[in-house]
PDB file of C-alpha atoms and ligand atoms in Angstrom:
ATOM      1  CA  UNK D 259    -257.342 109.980-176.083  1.00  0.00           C
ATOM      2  CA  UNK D 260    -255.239 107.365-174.694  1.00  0.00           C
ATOM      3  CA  UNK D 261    -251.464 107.842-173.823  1.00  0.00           C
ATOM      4  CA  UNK D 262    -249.327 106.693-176.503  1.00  0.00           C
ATOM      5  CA  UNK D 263    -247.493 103.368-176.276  1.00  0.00           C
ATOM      6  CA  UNK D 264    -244.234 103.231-175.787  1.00  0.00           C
ATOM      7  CA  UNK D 265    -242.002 100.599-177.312  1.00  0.00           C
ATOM      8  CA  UNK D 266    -238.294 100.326-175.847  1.00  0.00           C
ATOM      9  CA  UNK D 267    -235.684  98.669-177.361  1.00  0.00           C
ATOM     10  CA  UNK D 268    -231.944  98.007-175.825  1.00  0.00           C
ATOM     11  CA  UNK D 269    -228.600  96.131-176.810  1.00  0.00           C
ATOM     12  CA  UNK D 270    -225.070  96.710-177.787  1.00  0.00           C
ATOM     13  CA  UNK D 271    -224.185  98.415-181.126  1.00  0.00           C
ATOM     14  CA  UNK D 272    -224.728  96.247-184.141  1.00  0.00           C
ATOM     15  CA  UNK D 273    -226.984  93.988-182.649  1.00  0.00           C
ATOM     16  CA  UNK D 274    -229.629  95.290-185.507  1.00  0.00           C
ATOM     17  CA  UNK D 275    -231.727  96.753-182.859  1.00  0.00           C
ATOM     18  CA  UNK D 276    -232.010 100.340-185.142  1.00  0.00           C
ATOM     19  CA  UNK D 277    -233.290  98.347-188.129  1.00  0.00           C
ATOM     20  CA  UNK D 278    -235.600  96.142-186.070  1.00  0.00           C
ATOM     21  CA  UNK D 279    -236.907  99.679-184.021  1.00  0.00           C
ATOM     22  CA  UNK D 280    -237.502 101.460-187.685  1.00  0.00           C
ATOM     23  CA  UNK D 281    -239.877  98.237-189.084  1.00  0.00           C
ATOM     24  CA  UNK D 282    -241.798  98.156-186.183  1.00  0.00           C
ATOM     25  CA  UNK D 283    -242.396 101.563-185.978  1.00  0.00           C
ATOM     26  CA  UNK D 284    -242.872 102.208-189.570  1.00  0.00           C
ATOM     27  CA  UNK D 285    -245.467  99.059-189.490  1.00  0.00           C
ATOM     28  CA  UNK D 286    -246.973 100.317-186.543  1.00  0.00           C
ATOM     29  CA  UNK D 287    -247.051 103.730-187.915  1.00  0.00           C
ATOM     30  CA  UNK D 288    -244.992 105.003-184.404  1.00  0.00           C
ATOM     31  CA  UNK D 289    -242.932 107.799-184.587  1.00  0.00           C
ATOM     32  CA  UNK D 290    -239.190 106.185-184.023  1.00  0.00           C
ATOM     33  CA  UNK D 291    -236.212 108.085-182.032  1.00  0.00           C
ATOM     34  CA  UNK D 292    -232.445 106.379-181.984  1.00  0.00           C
ATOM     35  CA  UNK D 293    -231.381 107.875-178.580  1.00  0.00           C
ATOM     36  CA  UNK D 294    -228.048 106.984-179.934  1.00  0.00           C
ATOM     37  CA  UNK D 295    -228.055 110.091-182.409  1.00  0.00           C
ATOM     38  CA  UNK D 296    -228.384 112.067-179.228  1.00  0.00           C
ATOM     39  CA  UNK D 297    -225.051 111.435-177.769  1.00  0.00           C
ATOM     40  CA  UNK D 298    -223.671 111.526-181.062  1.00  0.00           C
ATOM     41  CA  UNK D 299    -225.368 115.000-181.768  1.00  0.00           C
ATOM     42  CA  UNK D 300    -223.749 116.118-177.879  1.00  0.00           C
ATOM     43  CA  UNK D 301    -220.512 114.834-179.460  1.00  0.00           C
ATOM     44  CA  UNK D 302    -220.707 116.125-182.783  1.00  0.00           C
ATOM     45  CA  UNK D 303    -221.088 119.358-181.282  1.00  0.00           C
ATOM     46  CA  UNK D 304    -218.246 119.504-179.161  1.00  0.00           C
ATOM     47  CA  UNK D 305    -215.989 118.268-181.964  1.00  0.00           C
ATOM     48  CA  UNK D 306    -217.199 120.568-184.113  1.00  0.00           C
ATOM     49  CA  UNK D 307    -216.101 123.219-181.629  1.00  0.00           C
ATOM     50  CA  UNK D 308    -213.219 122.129-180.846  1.00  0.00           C
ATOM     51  CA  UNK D 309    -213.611 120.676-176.710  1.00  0.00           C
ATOM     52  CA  UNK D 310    -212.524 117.812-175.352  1.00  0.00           C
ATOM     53  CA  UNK D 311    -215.488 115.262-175.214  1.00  0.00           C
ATOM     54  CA  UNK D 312    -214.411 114.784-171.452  1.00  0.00           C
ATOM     55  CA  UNK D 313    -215.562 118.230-170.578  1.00  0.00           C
ATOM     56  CA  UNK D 314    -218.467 117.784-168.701  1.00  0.00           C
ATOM     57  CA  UNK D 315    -219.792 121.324-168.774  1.00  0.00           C
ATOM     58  CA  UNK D 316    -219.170 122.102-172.351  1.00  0.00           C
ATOM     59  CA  UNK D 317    -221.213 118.285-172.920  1.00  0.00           C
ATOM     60  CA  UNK D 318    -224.234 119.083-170.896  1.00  0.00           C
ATOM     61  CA  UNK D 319    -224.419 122.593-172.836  1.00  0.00           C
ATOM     62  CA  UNK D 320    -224.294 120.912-176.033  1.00  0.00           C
ATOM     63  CA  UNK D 321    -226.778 118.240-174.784  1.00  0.00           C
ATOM     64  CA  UNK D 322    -229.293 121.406-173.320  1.00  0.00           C
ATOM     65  CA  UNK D 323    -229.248 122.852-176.222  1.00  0.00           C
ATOM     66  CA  UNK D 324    -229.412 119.805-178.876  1.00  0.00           C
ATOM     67  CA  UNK D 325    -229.255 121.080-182.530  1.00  0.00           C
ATOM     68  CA  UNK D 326    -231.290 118.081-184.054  1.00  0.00           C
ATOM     69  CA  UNK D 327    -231.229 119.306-187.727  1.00  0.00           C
ATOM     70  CA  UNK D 328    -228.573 117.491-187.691  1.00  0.00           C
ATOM     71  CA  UNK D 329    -229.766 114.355-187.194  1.00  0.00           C
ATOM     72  CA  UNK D 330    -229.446 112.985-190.836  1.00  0.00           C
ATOM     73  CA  UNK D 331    -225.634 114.908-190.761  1.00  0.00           C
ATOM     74  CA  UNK D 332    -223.368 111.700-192.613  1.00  0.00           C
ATOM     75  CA  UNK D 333    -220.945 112.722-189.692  1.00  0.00           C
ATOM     76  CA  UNK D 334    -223.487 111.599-187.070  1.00  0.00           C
ATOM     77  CA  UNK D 335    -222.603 108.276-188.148  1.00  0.00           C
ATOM     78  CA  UNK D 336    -218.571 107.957-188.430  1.00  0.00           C
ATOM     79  CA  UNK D 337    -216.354 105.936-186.099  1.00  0.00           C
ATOM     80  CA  UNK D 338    -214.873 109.102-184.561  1.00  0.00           C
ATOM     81  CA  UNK D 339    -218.433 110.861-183.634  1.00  0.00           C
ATOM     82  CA  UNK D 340    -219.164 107.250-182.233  1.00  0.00           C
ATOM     83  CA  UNK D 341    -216.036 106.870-180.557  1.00  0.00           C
ATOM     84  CA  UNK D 342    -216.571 110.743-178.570  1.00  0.00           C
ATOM     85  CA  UNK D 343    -220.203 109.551-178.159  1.00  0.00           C
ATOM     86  CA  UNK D 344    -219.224 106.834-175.867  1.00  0.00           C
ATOM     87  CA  UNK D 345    -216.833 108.331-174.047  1.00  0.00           C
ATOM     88  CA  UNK D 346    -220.081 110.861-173.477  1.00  0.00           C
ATOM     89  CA  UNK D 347    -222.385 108.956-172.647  1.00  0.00           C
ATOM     90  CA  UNK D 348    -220.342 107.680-169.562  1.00  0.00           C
ATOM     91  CA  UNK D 349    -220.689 111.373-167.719  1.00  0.00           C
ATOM     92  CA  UNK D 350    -224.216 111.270-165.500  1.00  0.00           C
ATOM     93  CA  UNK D 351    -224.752 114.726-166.058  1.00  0.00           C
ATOM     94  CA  UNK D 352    -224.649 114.698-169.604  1.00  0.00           C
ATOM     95  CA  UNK D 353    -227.532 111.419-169.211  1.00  0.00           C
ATOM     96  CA  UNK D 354    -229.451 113.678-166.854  1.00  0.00           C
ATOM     97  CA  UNK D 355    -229.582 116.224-169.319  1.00  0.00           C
ATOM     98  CA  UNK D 356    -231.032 114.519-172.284  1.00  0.00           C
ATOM     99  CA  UNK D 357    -233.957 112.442-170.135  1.00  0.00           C
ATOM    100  CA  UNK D 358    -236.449 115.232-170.966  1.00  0.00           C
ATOM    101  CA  UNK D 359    -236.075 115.465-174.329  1.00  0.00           C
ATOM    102  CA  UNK D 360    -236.441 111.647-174.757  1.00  0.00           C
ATOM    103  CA  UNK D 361    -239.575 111.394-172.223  1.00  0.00           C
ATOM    104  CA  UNK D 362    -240.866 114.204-173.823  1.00  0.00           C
ATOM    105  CA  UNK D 363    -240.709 112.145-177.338  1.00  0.00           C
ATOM    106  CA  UNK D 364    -242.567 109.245-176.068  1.00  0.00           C
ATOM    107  CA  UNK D 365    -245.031 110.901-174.199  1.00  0.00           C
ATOM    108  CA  UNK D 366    -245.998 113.094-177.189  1.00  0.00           C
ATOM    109  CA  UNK D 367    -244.872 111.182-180.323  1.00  0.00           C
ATOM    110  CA  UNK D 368    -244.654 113.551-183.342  1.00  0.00           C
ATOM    111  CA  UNK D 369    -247.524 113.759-185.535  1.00  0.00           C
ATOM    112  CA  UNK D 370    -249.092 113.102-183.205  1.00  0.00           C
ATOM    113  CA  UNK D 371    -248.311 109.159-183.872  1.00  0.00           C
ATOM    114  CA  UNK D 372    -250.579 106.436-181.153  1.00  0.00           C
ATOM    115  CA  UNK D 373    -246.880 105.336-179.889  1.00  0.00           C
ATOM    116  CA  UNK D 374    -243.054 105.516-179.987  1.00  0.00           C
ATOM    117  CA  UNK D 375    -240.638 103.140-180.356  1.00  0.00           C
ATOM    118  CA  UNK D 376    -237.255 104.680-178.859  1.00  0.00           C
ATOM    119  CA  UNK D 377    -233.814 102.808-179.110  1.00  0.00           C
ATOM    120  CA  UNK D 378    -230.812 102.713-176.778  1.00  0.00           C
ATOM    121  CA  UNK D 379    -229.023 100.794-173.879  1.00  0.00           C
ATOM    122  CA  UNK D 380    -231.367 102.387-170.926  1.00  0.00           C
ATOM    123  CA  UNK D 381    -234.850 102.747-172.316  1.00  0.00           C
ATOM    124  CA  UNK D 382    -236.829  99.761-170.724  1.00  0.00           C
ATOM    125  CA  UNK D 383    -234.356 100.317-167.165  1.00  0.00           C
ATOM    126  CA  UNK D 384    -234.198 104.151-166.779  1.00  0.00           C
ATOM    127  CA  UNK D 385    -236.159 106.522-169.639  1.00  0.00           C
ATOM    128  CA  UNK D 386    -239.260 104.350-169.886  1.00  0.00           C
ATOM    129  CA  UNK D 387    -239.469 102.079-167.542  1.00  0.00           C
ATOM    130  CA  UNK D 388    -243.220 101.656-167.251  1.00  0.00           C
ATOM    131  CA  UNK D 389    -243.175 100.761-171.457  1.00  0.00           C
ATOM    132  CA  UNK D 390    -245.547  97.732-171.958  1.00  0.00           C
ATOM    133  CA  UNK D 391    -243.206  96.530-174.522  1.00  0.00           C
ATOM    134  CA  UNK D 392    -239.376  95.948-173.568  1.00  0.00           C
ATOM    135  CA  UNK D 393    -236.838  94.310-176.123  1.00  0.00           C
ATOM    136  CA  UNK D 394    -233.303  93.490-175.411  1.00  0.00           C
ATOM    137  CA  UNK D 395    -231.464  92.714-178.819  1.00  0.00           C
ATOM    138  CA  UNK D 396    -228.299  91.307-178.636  1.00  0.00           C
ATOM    139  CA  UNK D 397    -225.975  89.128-180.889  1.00  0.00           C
ATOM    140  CA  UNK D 398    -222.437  87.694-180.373  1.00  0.00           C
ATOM    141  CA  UNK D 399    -219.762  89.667-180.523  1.00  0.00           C
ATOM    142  CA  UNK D 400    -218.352  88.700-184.151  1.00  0.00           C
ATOM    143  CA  UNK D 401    -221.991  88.529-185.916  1.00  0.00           C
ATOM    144  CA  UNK D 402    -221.929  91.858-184.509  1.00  0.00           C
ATOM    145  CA  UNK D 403    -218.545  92.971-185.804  1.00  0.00           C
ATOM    146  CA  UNK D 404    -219.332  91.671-189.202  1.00  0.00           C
ATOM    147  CA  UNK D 405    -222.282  93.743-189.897  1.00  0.00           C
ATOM    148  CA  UNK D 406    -220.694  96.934-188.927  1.00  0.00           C
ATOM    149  CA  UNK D 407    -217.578  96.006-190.678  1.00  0.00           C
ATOM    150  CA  UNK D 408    -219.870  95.733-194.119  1.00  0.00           C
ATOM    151  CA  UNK D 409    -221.495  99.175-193.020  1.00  0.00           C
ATOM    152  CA  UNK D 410    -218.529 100.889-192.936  1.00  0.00           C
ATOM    153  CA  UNK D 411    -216.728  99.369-196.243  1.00  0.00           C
ATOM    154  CA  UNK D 412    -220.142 100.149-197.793  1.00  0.00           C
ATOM    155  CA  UNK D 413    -219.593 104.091-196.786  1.00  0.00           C
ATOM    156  CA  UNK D 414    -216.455 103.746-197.769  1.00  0.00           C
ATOM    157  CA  UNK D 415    -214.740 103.968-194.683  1.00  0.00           C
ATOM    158  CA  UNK D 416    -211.314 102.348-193.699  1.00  0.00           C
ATOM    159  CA  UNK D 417    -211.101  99.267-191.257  1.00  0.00           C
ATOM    160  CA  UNK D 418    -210.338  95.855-190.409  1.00  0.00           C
ATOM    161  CA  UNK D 419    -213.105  92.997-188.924  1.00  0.00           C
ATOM    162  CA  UNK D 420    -210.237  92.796-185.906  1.00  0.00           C
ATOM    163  CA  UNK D 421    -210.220  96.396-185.362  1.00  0.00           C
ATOM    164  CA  UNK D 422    -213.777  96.849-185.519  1.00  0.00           C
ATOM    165  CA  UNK D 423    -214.372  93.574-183.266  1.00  0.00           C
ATOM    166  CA  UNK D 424    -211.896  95.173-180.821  1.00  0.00           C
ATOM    167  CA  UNK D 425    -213.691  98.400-180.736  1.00  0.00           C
ATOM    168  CA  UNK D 426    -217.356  96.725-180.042  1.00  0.00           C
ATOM    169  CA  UNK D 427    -215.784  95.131-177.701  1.00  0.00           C
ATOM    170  CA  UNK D 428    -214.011  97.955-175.793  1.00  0.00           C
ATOM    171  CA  UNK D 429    -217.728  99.952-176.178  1.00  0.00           C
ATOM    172  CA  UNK D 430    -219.975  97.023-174.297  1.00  0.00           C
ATOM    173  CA  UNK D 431    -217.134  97.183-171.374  1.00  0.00           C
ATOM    174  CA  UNK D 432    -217.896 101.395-170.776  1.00  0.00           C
ATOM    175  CA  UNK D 433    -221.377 100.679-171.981  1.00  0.00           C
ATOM    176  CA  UNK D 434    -222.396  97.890-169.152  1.00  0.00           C
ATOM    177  CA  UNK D 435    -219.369  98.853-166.944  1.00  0.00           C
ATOM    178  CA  UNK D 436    -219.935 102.238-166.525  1.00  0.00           C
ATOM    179  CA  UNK D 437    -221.773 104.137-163.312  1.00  0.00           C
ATOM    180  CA  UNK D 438    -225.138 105.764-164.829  1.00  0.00           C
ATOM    181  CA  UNK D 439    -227.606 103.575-166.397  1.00  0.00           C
ATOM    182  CA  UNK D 440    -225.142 100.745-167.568  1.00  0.00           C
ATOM    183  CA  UNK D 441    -226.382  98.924-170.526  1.00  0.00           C
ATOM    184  CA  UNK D 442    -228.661  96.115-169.343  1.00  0.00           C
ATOM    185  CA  UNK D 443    -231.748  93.947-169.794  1.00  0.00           C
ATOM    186  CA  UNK D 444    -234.672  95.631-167.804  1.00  0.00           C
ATOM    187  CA  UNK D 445    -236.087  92.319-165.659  1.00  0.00           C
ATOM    188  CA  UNK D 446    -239.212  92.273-167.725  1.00  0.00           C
ATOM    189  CA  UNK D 447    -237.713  92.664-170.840  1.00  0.00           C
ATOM    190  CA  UNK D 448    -238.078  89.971-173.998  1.00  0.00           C
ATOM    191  CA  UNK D 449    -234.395  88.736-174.906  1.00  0.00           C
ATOM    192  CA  UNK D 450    -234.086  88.804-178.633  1.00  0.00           C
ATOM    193  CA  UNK D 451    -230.637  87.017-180.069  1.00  0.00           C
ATOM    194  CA  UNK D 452    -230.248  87.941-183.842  1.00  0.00           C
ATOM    195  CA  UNK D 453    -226.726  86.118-184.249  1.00  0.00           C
ATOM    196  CA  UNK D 454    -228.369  83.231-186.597  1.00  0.00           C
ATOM    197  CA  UNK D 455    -231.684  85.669-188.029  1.00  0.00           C
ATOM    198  CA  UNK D 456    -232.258  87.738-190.916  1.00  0.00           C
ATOM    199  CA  UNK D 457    -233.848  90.873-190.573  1.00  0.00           C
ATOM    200  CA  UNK D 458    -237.103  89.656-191.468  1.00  0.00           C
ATOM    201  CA  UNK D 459    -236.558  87.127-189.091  1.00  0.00           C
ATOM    202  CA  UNK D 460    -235.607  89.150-186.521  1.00  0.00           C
ATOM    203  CA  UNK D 461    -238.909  91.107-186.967  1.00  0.00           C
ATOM    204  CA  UNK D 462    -241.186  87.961-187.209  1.00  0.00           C
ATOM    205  CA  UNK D 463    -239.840  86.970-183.805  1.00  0.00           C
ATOM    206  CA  UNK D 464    -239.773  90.317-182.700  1.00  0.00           C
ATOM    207  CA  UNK D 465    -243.737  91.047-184.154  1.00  0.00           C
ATOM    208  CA  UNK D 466    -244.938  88.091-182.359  1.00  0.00           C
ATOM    209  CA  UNK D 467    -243.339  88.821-178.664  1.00  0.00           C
ATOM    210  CA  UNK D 468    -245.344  92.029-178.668  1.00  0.00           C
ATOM    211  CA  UNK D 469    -248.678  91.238-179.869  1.00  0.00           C
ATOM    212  CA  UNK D 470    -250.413  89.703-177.004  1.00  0.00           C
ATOM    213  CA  UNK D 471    -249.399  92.877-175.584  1.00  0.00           C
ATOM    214  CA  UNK D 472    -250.676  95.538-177.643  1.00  0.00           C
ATOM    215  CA  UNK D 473    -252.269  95.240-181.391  1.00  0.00           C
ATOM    216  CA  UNK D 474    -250.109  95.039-184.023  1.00  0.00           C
TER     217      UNK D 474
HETATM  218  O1   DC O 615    -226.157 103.295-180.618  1.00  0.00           O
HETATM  219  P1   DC O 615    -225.050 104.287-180.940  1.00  0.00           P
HETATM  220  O2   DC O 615    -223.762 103.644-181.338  1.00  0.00           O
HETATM  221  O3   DC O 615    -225.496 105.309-181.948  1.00  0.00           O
HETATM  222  O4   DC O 615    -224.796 105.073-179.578  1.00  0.00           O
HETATM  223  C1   DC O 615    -223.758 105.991-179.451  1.00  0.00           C
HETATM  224  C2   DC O 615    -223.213 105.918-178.023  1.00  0.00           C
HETATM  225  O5   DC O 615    -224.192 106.394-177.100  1.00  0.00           O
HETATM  226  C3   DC O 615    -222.842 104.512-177.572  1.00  0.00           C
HETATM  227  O6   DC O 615    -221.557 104.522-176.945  1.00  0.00           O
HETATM  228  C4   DC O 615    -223.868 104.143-176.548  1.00  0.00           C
HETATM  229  C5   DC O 615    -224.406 105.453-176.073  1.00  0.00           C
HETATM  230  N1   DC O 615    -225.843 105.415-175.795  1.00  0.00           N
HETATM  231  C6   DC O 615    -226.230 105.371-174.483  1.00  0.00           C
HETATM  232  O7   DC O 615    -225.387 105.327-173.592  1.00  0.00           O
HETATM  233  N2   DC O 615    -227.554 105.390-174.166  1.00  0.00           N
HETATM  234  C7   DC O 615    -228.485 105.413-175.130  1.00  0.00           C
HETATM  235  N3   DC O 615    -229.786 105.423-174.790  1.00  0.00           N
HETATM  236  C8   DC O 615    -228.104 105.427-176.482  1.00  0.00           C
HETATM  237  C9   DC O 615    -226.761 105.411-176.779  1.00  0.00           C
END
């Protein structure tokens, strides 16, 4: 049997690259992992117990020992999980520690699925860097702001556009500033801006950058 294929998809938060990853994989019929929820599990964890999501030692524990029922846990996805996710995913050791489990994924998809389409900031440059298909999704800043703003009124969660704009804003700096695998475009990667699209758009565009290169 041939190794699966591996799709990798990177950009900022809100730049609709986890909706774009779940349609392709779901057309594809890939098995689909947001790398994201694995900081946010590491962080979850140490919240949960009460450490300081600086403390390098208690973060690599939690990220050696991932507890990924709790991957659909409604507190993955809140502003302060987020917030103690990024400050997380700054520390090399903690990075270090959840390669494995993400290689592992798109090496041998679940279900044995023909491919994988993982989602993060350093899957075409550092977890999967030999993936025939690379996308770098990115919008501007406010388009980007917007849509999260909507997702979190929609889950009923207090906030302003500014203060959400702000916060984006402050997250690309540690994202692309910071010393292990800063958040950027692998050379080979296809640049995908999704300020002006639509999702369906997005996926049309996104659909026909990949198919000379494997069959969709
Ligand atoms: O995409 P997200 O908001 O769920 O990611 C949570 C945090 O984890 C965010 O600050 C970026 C970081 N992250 C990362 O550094 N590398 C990844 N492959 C995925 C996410």
């Amino acid at each position: 049997m041939s190794a699966p294929v591996v799709i990798a998809i990177d950009g900022p938060a809100a730049a609709g690259k986890g909706t774009l990853a779940r349609r392709l994989a779901a057309h594809l019929g890939y098995a689909y992992l947001d790398t994201g929820a694995l900081y946010r599990l590491v962080a979850l964890q140490l919240l949960l117990t009460g450490a300081d999501p600086g403390d390098v030692t208690a973060a690599v524990t939690a990220a050696q020992n991932l507890d990924t029922s709790r991957f659909d846990d409604p507190q993955l996805r809140t502003d302060r999980v987020g917030a103690a996710a990024s400050r997380i995913a700054a520390l090399g050791e903690v990075r270090q520690a959840l390669v494995g489990f993400q290689r592992q994924f798109a090496a041998h998809p679940p279900g044995k699925a023909p491919g994988a389409v993982l989602d993060g900031r350093d899957i075409g440059t550092v977890i999967c860097p030999d993936a025939p298909v690379k996308l770098f999704v990115t919008a501007s800043p406010p388009a980007r702001a917007r849509r999260r703003y909507l997702e979190l009124i929609e889950r009923g969660e207090a906030a302003t556009e500014a203060e959400v704009l702000a916060d984006l804003q402050a997250r690309d700096t540690r994202d692309q500033t910071r010393a292990s695998a800063p958040l950027r475009p692998a050379q080979d990667a296809h640049l995908l801006d999704t300020t002006n699209l639509a999702i369906d758009d997005a996926f049309a565009v996104a659909l026909a950058a990949i198919s000379g290169k494997i069959a969709t």
